[in-house]
PDB file of C-alpha atoms in Angstrom:
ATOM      1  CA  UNK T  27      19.104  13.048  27.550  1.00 41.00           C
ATOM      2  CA  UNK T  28      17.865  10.047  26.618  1.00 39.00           C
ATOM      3  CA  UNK T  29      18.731   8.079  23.669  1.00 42.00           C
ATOM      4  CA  UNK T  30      16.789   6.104  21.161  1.00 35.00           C
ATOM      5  CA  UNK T  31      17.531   2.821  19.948  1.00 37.00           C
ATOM      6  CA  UNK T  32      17.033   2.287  15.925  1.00 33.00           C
ATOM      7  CA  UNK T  33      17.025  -1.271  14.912  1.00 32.00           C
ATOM      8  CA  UNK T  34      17.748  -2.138  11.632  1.00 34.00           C
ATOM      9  CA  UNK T  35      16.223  -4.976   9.564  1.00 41.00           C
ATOM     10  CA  UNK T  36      18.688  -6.354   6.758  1.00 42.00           C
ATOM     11  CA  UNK T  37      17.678  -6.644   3.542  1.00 45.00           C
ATOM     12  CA  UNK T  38      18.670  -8.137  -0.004  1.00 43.00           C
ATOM     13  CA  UNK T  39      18.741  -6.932  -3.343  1.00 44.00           C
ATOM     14  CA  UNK T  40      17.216 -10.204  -4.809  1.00 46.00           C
ATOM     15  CA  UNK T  41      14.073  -8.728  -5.621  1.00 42.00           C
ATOM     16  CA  UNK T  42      12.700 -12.238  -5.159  1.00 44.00           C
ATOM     17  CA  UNK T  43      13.387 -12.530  -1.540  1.00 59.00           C
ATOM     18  CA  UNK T  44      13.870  -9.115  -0.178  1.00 86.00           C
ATOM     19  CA  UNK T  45      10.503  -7.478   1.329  1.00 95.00           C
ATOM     20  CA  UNK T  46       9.189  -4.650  -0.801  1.00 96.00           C
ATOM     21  CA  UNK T  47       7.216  -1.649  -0.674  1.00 97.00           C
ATOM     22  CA  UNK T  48       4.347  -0.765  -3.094  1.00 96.00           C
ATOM     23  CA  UNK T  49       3.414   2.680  -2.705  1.00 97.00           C
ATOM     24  CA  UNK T  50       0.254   4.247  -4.842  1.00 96.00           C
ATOM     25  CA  UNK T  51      -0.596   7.737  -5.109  1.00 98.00           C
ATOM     26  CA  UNK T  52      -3.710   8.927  -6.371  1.00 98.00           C
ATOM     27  CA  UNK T  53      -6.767  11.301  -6.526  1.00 98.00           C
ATOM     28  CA  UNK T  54     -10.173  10.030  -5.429  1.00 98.00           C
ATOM     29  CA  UNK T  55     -12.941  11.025  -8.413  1.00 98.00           C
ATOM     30  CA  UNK T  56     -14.234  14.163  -7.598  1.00 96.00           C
ATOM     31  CA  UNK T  57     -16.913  14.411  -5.251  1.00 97.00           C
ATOM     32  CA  UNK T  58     -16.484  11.073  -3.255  1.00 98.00           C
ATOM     33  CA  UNK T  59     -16.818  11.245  -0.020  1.00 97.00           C
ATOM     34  CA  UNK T  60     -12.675   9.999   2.086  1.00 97.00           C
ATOM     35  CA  UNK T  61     -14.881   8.179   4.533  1.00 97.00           C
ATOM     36  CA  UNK T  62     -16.392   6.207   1.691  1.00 97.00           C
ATOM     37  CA  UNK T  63     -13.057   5.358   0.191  1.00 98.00           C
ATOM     38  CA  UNK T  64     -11.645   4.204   4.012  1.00 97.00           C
ATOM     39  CA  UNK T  65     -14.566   1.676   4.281  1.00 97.00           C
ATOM     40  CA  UNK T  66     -14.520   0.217   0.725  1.00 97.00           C
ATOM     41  CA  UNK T  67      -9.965  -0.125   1.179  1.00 96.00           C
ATOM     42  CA  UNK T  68     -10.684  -2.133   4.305  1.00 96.00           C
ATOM     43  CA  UNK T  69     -13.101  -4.020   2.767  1.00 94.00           C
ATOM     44  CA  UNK T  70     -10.147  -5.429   0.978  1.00 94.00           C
ATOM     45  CA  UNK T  71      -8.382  -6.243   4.090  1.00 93.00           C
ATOM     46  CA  UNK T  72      -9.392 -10.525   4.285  1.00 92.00           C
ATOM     47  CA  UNK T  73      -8.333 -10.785   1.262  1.00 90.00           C
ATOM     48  CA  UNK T  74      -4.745  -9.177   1.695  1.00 92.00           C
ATOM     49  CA  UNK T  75      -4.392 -11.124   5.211  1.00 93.00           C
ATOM     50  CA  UNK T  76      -5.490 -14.048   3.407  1.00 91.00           C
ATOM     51  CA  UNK T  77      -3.104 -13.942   1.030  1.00 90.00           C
ATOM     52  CA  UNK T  78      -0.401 -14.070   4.141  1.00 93.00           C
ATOM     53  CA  UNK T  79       2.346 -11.741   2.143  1.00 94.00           C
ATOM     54  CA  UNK T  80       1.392  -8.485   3.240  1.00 95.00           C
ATOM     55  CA  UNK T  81       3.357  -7.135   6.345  1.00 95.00           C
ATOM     56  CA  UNK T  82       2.117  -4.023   7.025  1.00 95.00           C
ATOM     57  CA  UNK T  83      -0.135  -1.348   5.543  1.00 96.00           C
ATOM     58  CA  UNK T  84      -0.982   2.519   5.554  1.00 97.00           C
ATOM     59  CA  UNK T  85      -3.478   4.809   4.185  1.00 98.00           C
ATOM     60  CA  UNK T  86      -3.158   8.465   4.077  1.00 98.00           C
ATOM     61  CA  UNK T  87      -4.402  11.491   2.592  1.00 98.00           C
ATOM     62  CA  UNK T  88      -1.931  14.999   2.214  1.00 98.00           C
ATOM     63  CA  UNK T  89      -3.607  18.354   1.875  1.00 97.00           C
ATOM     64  CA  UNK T  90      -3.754  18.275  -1.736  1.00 96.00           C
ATOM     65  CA  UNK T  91      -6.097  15.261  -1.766  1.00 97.00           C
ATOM     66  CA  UNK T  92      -3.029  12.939  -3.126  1.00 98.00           C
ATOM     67  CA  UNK T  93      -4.047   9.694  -1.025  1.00 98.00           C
ATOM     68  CA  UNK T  94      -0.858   7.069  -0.483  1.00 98.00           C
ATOM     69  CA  UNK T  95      -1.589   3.989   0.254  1.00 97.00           C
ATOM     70  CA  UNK T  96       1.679   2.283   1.051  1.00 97.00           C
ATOM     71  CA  UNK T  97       2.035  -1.707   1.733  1.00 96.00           C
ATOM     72  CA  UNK T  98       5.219  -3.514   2.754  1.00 97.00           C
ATOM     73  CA  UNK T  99       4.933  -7.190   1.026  1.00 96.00           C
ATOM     74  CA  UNK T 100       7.273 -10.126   1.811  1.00 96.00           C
ATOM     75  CA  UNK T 101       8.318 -10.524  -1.974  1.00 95.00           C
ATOM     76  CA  UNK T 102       8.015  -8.912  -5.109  1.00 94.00           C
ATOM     77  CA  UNK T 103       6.263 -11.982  -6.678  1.00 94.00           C
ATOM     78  CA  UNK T 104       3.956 -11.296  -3.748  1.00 93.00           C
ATOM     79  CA  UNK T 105       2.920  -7.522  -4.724  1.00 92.00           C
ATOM     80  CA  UNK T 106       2.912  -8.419  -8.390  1.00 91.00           C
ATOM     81  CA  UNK T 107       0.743 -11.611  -7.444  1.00 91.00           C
ATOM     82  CA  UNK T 108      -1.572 -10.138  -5.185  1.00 89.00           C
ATOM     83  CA  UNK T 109      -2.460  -7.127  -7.526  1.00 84.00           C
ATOM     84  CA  UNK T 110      -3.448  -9.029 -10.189  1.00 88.00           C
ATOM     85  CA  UNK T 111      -5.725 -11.019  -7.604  1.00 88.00           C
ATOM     86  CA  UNK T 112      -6.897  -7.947  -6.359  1.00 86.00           C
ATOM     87  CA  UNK T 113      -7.578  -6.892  -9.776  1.00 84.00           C
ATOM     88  CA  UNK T 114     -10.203  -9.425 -10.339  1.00 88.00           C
ATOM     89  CA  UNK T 115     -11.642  -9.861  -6.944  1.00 89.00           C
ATOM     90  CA  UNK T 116     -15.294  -8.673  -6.703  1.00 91.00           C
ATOM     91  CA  UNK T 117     -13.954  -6.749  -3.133  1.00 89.00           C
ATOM     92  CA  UNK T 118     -11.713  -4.144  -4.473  1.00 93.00           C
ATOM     93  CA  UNK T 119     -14.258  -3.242  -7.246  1.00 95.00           C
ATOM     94  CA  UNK T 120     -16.009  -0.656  -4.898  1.00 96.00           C
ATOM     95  CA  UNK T 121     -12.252   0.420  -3.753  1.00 96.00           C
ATOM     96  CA  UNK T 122     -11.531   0.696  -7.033  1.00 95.00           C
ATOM     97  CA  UNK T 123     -14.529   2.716  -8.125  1.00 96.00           C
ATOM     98  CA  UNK T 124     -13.119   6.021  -6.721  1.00 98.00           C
ATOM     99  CA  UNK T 125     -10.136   6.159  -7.626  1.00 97.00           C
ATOM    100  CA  UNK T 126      -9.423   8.436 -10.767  1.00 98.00           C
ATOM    101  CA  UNK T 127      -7.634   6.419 -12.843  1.00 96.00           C
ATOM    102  CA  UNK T 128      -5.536   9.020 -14.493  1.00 97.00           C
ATOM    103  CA  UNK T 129      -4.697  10.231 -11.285  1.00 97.00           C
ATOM    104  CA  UNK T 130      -2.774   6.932 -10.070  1.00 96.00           C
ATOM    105  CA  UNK T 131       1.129   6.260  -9.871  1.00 96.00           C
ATOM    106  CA  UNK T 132       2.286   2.648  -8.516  1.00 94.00           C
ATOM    107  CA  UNK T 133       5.833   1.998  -7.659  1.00 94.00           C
ATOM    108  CA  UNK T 134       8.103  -0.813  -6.068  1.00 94.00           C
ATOM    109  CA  UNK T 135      10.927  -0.686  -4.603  1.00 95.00           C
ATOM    110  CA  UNK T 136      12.770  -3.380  -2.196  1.00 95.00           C
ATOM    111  CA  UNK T 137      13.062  -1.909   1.150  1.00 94.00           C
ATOM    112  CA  UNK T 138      16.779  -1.323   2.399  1.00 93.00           C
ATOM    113  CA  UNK T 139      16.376   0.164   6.054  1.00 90.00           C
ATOM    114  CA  UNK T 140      13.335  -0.515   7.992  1.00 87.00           C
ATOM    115  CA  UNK T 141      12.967   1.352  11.758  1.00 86.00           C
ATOM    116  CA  UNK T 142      11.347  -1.069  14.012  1.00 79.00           C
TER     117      UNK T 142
END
């Protein structure tokens, strides 16, 4: 049998250095087409390298049509930074276009245990 090695990644509870996951869930407005939405998210993409803070990134869609999007940043000043950037930036208006608004949750949280 063979075994599997988990590394673990240590983390803080200062929220100001600790990395941190942002994870959205929401609907798309009815009618849009998920191959639309997966072009005009990754048209965000230079910006969120650019800003050098995200570590990783995921997009998903369950079989309800509930769509996660789920983005490990290196701070929370980062996430909260970044989203208000994003916010204004001319490249997440078509991103942000098809999302039902009253269909959106967004949480933080800093990450404790990350598998490698």
């Amino acid at each position: 049998m063979s075994q599997t090695q988990v590394t673990t990644t240590p983390n803080t509870t200062d929220a100001t250095i600790a990395t941190v996951a942002e994870i959205v869930t929401f609907r798309l407005i009815e009618g849009t087409d998920p191959a639309a939405f997966i072009t005009a998210a990754r048209a965000i993409e230079p910006m969120l390298k650019a800003s050098g803070t995200v570590l990783s990134r995921t997009l998903s869609c369950d079989d309800t049509d509930t769509w996660t999007d789920h983005i490990t940043w290196t701070t929370m000043a980062a996430a909260t930074s970044t989203a208000e950037a994003m916010m204004a930036d001319p490249l997440a208006a078509p991103m942000m276009q098809l999302i039902d608004p009253a269909h959106v949750t967004m949480r933080h949280a800093p990450i404790a245990y990350q598998q490698e």
